[in-house]
JSON list of C-alpha atoms in Angstrom, two decimals:
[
{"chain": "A", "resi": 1, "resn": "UNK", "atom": "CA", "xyz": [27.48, -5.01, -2.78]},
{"chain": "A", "resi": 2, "resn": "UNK", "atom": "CA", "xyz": [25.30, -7.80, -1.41]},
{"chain": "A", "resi": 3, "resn": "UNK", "atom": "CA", "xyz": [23.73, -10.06, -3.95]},
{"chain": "A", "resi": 4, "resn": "UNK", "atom": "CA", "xyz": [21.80, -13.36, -3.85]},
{"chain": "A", "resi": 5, "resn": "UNK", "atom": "CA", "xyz": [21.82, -16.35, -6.43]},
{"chain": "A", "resi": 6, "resn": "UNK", "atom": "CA", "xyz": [19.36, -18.82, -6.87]},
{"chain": "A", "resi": 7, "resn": "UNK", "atom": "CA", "xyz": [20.77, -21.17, -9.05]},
{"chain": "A", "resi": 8, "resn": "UNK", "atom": "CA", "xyz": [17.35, -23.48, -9.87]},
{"chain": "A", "resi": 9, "resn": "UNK", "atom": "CA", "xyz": [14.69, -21.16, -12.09]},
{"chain": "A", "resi": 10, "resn": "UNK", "atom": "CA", "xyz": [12.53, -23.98, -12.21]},
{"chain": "A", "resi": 11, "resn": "UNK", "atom": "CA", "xyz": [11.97, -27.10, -10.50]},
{"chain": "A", "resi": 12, "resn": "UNK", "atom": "CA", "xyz": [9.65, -30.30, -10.40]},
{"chain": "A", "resi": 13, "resn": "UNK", "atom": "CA", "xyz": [9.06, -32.38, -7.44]},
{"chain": "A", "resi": 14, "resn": "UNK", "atom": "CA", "xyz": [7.23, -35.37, -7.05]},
{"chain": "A", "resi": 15, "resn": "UNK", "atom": "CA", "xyz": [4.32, -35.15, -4.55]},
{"chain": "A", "resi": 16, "resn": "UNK", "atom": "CA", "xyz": [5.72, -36.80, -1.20]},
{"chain": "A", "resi": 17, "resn": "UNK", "atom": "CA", "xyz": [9.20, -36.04, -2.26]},
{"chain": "A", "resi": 18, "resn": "UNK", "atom": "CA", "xyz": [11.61, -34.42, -0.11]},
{"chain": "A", "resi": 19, "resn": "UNK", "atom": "CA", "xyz": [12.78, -30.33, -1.53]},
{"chain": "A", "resi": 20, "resn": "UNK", "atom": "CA", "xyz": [16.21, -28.74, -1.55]},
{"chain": "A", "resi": 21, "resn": "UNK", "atom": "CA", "xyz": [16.30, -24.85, -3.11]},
{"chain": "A", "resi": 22, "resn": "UNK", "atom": "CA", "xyz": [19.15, -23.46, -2.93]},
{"chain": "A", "resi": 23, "resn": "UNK", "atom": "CA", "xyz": [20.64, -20.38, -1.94]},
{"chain": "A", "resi": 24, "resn": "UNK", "atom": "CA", "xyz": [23.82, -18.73, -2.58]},
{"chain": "A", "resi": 25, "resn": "UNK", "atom": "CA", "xyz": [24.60, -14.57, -1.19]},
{"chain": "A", "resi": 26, "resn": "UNK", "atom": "CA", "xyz": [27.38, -12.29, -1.27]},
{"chain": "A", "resi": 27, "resn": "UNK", "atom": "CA", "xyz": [27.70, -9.77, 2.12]},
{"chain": "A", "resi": 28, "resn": "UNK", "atom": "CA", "xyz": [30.95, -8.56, 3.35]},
{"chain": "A", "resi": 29, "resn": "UNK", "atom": "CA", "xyz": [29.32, -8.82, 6.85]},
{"chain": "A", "resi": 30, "resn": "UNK", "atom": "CA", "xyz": [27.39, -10.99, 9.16]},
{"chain": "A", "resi": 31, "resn": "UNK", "atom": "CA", "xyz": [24.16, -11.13, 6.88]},
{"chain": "A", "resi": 32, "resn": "UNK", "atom": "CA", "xyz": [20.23, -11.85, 7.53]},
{"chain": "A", "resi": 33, "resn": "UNK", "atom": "CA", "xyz": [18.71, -14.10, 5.38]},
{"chain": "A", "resi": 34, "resn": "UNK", "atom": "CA", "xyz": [15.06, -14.95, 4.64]},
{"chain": "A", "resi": 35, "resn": "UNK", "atom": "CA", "xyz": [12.94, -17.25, 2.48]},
{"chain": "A", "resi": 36, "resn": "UNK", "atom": "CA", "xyz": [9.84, -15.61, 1.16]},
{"chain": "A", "resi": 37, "resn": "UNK", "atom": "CA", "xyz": [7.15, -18.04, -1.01]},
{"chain": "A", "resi": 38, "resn": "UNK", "atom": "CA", "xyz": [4.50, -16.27, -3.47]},
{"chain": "A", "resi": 39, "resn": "UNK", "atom": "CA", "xyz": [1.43, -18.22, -4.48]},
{"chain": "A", "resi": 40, "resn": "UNK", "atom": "CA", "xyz": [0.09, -17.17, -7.61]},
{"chain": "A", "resi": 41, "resn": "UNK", "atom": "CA", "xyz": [-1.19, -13.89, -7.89]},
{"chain": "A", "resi": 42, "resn": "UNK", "atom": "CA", "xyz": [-0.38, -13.12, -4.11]},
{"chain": "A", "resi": 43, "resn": "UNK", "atom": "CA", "xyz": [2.52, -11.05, -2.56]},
{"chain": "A", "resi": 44, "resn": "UNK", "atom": "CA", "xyz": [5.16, -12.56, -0.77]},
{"chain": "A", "resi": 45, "resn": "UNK", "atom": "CA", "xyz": [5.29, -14.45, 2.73]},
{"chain": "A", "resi": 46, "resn": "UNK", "atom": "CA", "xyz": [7.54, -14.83, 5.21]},
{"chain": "A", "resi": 47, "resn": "UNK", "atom": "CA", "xyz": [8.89, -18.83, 5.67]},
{"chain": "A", "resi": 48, "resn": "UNK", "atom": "CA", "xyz": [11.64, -18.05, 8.06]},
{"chain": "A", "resi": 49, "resn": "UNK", "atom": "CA", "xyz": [14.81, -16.33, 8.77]},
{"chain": "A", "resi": 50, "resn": "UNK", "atom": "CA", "xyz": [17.94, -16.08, 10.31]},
{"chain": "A", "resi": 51, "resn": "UNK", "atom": "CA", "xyz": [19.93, -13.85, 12.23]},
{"chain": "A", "resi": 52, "resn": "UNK", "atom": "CA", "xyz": [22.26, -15.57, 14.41]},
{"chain": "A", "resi": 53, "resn": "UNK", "atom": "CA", "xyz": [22.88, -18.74, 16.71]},
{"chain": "A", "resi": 54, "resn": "UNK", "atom": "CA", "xyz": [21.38, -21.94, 15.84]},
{"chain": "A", "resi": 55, "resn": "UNK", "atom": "CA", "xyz": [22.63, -22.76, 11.91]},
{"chain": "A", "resi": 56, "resn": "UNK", "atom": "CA", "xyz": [19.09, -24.49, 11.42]},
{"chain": "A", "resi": 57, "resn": "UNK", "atom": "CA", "xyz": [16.01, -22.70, 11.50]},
{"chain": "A", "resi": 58, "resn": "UNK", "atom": "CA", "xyz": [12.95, -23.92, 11.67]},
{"chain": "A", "resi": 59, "resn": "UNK", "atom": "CA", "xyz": [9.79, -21.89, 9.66]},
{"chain": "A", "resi": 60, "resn": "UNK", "atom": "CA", "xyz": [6.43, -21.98, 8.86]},
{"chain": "A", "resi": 61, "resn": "UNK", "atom": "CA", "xyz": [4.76, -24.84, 7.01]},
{"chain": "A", "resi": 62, "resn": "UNK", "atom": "CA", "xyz": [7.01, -27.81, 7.83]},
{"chain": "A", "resi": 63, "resn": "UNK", "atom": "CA", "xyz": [10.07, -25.84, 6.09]},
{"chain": "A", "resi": 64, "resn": "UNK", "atom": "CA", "xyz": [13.50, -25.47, 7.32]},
{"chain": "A", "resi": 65, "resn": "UNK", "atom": "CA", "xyz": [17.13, -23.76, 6.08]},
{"chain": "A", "resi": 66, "resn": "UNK", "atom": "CA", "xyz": [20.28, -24.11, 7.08]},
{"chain": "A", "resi": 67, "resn": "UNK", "atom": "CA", "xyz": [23.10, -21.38, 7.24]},
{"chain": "A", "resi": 68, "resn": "UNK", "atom": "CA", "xyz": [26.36, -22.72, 6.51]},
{"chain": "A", "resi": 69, "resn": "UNK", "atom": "CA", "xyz": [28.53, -19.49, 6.28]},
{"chain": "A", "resi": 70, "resn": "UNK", "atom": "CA", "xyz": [31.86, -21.65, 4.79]},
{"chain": "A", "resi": 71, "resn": "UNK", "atom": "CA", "xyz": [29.91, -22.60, 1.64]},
{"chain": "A", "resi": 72, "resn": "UNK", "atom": "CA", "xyz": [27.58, -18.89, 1.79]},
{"chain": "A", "resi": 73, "resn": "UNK", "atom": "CA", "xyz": [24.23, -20.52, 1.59]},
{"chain": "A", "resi": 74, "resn": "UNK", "atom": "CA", "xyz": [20.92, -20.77, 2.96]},
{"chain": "A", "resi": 75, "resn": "UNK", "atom": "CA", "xyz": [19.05, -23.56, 1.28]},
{"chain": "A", "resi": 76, "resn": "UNK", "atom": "CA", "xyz": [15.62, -24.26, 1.85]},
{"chain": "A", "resi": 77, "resn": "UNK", "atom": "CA", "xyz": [14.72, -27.43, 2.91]},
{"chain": "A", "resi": 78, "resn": "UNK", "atom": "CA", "xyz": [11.18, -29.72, 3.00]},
{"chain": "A", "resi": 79, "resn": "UNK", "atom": "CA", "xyz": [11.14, -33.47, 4.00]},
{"chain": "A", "resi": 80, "resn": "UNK", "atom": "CA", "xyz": [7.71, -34.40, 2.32]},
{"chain": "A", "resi": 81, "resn": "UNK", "atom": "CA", "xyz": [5.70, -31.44, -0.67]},
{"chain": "A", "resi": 82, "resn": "UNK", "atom": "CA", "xyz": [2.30, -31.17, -0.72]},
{"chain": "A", "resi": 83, "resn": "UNK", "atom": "CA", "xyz": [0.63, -30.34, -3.88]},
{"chain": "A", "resi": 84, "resn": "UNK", "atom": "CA", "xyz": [0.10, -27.22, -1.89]},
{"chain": "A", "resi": 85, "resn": "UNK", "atom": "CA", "xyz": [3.58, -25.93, -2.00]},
{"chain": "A", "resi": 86, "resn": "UNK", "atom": "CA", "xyz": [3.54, -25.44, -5.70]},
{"chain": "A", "resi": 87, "resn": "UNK", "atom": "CA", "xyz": [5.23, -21.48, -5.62]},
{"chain": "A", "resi": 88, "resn": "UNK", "atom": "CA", "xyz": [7.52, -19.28, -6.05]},
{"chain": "A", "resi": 89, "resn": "UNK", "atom": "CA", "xyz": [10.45, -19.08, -3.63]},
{"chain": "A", "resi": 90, "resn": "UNK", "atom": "CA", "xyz": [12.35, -16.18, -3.06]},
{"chain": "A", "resi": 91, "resn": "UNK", "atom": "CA", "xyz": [15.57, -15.52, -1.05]},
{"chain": "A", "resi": 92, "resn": "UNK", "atom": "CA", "xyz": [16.68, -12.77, 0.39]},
{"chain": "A", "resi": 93, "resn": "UNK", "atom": "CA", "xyz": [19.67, -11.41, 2.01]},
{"chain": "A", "resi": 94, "resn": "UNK", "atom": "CA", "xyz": [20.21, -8.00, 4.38]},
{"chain": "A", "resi": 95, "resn": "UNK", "atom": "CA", "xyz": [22.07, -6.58, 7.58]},
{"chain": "A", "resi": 96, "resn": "UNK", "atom": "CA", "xyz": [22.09, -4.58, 10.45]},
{"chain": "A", "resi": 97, "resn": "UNK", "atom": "CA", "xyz": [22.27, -1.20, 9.42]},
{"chain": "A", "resi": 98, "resn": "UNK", "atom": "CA", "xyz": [20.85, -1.57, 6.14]},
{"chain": "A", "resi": 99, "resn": "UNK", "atom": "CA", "xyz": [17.39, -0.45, 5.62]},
{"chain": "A", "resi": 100, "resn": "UNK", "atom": "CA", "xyz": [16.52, -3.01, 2.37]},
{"chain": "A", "resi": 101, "resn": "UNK", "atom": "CA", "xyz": [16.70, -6.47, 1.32]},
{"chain": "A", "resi": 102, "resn": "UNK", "atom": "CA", "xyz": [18.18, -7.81, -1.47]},
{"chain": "A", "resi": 103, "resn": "UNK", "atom": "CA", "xyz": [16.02, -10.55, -3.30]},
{"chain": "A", "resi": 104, "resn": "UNK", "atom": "CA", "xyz": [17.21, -13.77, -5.64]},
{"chain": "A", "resi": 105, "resn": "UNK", "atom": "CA", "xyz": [15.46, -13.85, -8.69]},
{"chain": "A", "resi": 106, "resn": "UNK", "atom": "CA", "xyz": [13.21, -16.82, -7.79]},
{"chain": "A", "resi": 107, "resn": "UNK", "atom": "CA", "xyz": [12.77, -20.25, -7.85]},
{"chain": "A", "resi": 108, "resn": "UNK", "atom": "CA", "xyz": [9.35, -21.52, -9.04]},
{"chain": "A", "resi": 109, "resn": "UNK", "atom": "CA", "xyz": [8.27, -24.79, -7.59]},
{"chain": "A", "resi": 110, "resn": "UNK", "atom": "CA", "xyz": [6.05, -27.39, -9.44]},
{"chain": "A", "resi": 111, "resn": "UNK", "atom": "CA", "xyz": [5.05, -30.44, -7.59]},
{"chain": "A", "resi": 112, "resn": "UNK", "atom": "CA", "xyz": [3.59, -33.42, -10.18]},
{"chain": "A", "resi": 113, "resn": "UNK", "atom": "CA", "xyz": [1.55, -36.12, -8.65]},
{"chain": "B", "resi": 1, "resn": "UNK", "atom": "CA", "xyz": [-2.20, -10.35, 7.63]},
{"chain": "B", "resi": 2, "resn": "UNK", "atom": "CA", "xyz": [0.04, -6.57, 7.81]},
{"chain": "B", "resi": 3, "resn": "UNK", "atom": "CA", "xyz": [-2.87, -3.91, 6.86]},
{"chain": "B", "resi": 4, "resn": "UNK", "atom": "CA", "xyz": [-1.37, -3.25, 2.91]},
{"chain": "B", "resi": 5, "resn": "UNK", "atom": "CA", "xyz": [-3.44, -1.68, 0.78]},
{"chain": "B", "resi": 6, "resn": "UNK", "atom": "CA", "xyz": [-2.27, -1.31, -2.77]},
{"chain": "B", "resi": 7, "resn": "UNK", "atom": "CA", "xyz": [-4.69, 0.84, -5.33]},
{"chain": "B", "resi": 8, "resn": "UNK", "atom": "CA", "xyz": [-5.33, 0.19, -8.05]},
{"chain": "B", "resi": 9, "resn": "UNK", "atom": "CA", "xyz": [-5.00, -3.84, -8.37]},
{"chain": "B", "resi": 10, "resn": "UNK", "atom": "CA", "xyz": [-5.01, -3.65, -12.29]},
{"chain": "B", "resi": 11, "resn": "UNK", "atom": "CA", "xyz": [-4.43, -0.61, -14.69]},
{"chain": "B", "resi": 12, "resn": "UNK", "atom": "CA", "xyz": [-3.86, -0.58, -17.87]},
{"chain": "B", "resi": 13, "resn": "UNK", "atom": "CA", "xyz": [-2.37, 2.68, -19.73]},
{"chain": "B", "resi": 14, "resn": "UNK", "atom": "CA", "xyz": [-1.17, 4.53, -23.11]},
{"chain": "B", "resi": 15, "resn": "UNK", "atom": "CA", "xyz": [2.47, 5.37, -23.31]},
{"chain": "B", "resi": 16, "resn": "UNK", "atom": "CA", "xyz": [3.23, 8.78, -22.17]},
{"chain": "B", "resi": 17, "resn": "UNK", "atom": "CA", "xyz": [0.85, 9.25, -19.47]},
{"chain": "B", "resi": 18, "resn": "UNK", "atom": "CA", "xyz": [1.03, 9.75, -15.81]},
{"chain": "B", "resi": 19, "resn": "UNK", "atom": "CA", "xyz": [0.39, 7.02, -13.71]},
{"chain": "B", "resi": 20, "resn": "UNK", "atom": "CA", "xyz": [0.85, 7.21, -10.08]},
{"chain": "B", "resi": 21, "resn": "UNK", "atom": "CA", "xyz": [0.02, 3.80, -7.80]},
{"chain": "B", "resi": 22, "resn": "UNK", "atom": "CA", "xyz": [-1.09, 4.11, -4.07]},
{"chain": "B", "resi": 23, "resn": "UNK", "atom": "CA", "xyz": [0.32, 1.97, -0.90]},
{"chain": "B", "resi": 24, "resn": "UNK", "atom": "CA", "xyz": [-1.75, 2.46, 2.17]},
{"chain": "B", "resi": 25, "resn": "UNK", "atom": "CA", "xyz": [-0.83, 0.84, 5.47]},
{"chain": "B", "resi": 26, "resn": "UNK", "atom": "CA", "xyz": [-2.44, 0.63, 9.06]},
{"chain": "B", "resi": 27, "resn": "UNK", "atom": "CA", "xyz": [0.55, -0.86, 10.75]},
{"chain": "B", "resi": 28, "resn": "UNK", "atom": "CA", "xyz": [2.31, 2.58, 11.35]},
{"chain": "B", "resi": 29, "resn": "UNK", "atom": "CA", "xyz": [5.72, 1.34, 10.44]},
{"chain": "B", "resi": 30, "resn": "UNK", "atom": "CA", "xyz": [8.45, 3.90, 9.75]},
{"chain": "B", "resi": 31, "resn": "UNK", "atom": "CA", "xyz": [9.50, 2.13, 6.35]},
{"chain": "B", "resi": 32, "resn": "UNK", "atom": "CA", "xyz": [7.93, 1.35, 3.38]},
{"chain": "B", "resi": 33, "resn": "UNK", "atom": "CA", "xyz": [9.41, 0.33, -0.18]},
{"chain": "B", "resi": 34, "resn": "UNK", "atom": "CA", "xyz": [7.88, -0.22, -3.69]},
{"chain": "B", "resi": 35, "resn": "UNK", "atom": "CA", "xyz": [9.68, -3.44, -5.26]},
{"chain": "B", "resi": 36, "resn": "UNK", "atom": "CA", "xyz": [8.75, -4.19, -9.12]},
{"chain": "B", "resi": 37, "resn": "UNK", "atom": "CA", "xyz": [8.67, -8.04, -10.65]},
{"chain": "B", "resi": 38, "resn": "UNK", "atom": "CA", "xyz": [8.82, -9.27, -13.74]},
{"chain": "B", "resi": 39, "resn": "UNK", "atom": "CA", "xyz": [10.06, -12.42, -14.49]},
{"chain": "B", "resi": 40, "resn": "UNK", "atom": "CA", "xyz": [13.89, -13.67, -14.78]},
{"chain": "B", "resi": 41, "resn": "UNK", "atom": "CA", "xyz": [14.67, -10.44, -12.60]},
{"chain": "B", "resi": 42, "resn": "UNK", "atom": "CA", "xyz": [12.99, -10.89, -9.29]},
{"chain": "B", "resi": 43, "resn": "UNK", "atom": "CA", "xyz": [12.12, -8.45, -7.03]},
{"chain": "B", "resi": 44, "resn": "UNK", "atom": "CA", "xyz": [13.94, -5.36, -7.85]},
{"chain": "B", "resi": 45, "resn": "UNK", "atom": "CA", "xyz": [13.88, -2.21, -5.20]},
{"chain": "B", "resi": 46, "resn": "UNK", "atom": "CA", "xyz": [12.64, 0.92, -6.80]},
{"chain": "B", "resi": 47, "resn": "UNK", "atom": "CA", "xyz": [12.44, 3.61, -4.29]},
{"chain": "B", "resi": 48, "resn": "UNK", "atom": "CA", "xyz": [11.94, 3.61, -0.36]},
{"chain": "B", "resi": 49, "resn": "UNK", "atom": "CA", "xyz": [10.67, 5.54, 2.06]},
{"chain": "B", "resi": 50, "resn": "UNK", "atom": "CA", "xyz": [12.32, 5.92, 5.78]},
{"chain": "B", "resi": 51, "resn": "UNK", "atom": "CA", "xyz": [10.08, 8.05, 6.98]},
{"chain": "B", "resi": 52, "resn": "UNK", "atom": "CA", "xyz": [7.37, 11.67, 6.14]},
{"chain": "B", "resi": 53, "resn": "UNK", "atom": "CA", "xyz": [8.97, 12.99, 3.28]},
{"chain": "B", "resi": 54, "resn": "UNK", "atom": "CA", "xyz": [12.26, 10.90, 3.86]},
{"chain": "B", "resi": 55, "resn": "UNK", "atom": "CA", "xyz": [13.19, 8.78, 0.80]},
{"chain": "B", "resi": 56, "resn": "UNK", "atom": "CA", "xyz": [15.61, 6.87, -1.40]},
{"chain": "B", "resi": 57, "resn": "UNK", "atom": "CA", "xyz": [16.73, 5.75, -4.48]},
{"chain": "B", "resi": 58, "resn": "UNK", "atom": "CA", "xyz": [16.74, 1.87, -5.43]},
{"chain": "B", "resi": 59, "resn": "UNK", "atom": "CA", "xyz": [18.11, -0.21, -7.96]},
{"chain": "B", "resi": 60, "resn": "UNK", "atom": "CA", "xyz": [15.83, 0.57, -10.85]},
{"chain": "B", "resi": 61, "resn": "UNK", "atom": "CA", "xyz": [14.87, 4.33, -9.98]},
{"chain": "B", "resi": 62, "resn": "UNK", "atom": "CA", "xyz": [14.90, 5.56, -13.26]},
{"chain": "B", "resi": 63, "resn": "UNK", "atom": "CA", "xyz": [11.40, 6.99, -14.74]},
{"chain": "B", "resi": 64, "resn": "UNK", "atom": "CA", "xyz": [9.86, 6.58, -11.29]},
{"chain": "B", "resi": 65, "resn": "UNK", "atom": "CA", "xyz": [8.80, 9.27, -8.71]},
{"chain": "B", "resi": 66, "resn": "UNK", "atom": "CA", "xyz": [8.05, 8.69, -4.73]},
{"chain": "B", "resi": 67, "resn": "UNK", "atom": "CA", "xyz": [6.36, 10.64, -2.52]},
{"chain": "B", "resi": 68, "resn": "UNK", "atom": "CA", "xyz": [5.30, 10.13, 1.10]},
{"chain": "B", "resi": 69, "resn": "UNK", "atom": "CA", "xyz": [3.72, 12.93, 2.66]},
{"chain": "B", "resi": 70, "resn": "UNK", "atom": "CA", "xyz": [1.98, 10.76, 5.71]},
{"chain": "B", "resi": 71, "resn": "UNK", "atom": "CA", "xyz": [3.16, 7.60, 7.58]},
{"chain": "B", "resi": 72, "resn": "UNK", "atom": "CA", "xyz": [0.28, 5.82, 6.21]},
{"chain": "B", "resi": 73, "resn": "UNK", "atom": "CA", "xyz": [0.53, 6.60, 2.91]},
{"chain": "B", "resi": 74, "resn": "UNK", "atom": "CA", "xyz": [3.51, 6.10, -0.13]},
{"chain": "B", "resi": 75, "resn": "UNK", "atom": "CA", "xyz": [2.85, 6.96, -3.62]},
{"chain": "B", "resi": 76, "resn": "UNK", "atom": "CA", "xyz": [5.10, 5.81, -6.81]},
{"chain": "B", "resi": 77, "resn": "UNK", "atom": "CA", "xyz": [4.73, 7.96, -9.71]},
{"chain": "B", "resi": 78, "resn": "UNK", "atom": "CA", "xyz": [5.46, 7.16, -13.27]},
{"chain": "B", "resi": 79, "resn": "UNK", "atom": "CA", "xyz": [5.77, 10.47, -15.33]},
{"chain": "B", "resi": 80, "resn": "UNK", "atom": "CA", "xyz": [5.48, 9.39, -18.22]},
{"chain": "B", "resi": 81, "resn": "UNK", "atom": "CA", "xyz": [4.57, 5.65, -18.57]},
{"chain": "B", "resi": 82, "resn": "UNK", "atom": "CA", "xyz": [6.44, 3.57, -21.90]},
{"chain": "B", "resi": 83, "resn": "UNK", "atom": "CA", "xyz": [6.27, -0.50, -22.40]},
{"chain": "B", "resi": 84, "resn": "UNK", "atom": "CA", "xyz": [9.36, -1.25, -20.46]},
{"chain": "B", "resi": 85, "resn": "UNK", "atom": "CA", "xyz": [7.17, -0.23, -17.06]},
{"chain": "B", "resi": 86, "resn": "UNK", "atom": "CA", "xyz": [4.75, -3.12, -17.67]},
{"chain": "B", "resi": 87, "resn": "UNK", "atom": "CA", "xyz": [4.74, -4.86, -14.63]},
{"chain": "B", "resi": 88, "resn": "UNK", "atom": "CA", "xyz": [3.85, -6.10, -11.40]},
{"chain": "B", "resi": 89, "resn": "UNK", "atom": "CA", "xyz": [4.25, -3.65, -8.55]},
{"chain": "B", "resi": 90, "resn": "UNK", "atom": "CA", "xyz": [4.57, -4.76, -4.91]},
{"chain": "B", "resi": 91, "resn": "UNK", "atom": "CA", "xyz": [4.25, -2.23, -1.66]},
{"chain": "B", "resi": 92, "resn": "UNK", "atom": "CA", "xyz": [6.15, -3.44, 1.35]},
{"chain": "B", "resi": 93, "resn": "UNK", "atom": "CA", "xyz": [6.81, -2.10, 4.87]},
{"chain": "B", "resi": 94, "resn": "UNK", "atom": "CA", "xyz": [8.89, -2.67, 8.16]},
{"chain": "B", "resi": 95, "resn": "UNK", "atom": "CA", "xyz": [8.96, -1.83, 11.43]},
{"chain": "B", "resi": 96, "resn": "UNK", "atom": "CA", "xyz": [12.59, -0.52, 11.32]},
{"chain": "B", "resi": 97, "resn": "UNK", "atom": "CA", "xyz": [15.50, -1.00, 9.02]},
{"chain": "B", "resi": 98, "resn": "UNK", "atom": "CA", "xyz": [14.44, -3.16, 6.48]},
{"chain": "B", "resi": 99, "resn": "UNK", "atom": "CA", "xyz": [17.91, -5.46, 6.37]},
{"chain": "B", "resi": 100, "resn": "UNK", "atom": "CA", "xyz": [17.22, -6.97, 9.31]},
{"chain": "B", "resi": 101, "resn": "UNK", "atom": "CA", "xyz": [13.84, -7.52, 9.98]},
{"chain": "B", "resi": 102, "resn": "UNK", "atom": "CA", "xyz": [10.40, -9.16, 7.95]},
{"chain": "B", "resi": 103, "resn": "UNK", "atom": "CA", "xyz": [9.11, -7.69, 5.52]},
{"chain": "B", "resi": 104, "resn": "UNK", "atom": "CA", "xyz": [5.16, -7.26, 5.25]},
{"chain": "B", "resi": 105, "resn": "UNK", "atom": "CA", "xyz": [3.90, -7.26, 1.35]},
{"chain": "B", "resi": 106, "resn": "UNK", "atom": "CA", "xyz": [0.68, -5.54, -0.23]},
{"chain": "B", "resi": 107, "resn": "UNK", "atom": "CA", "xyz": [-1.21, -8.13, -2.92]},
{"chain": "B", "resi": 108, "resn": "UNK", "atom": "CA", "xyz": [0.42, -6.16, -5.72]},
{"chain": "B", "resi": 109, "resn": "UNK", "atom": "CA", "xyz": [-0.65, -3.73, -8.67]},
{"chain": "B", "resi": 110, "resn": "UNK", "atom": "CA", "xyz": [-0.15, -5.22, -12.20]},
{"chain": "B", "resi": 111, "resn": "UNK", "atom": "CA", "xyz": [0.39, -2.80, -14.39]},
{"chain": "B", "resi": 112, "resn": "UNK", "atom": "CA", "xyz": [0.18, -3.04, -18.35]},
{"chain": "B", "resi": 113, "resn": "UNK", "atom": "CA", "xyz": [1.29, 0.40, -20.43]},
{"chain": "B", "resi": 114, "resn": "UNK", "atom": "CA", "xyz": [0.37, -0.33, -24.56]}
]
């Protein structure tokens, strides 16, 4: 069965700061992967995804992941956090053929000033 | 923005009684899914829908009731609401098979059973 991890539950970054949430998944296959963010009170957004070809992808809001498929993660990557960014971040893992998503539990990001 | 509509956006409700949430969509995609959160767990899939009266179990299916009798329209159903249902409900669709392709999200229902 396909699973996700998100290791962090919580973390604080300093405004300016560069970001790193990581992403672990299980799939016996080829998988899909997204990032998702919910603001507060919201539902959830798309920041990118990845299907195949180039390793890095490139999503909305200055964010970025890279696939490495020998390590089975898809971390989430931002150089410089706005105090905007403050969310939750959700990854989420799927396949051809499947018709649903399987969803980490979450990683809330603060960002201090 | 995907045109969700989730109804109500807050209900609160005694133990025992029926509840049934609403997901309405203008986007005429095939799928649609009701996802509960609560927090430490996630997003965790309750029931989908892959088309007009075409639906699924999901990981936490248990006490909960689907219907979908038009494209535009999925209903969740809890027969008989207890404490352990408090939570925030999300409505999502897709244009096709949901593992490989964005998902749109409604704003949520938060639900509070006492």
């Amino acid at each position: 069965a396909q699973s996700v991890t998100q290791p962090d539950i919580h973390i604080t970054v300093s405004e300016g700061a560069s970001l790193e949430l990581r992403c672990n998944y299980s799939y016996g296959a080829t998988p899909y992967l997204f990032w998702y963010v919910q603001s507060p009170g919201q539902g959830l957004q798309l920041l990118l995804k990845y299907f195949s070809g180039d390793t890095l992808v490139q999503g909305i809001k200055g964010f970025e992941a890279e696939f490495k498929r020998s390590q089975s993660s898809f971390n989430l990557r931002k150089p410089s956090v706005h105090w905007s960014d403050a969310a939750e971040y959700f990854c989420a893992v799927g396949g051809s053929g499947y018709s649903t998503l399987t969803f980490g539990k979450g990683t809330m990001l603060l960002v201090s000033p | 923005d995907a045109g969700i509509t989730q109804s109500p956006r807050h209900k609160v409700t005694e133990t025992g009684t029926p509840v049934t949430l609403r997901c309405h969509q203008t986007e005429n995609h095939r799928y649609m899914y009701w996802y509960r959160q609560d927090p430490g767990h996630g997003l965790r899939l309750i029931h989908y829908s892959y088309g007009v009266k075409d639906t699924d179990k999901g990981e936490v299916s248990d006490g909960y009731s689907v219907s979908r009798s038009k494209t535009e329209d999925f209903l969740l159903t809890l027969e008989s609401a207890t404490s352990s249902q408090t939570s925030v409900y999300f409505c999502a669709i897709t244009p096709g098979q949901g593992g490989n392709t964005e998902a749109f999200f409604g704003q949520g229902t938060r639900l509070t059973v006492v």
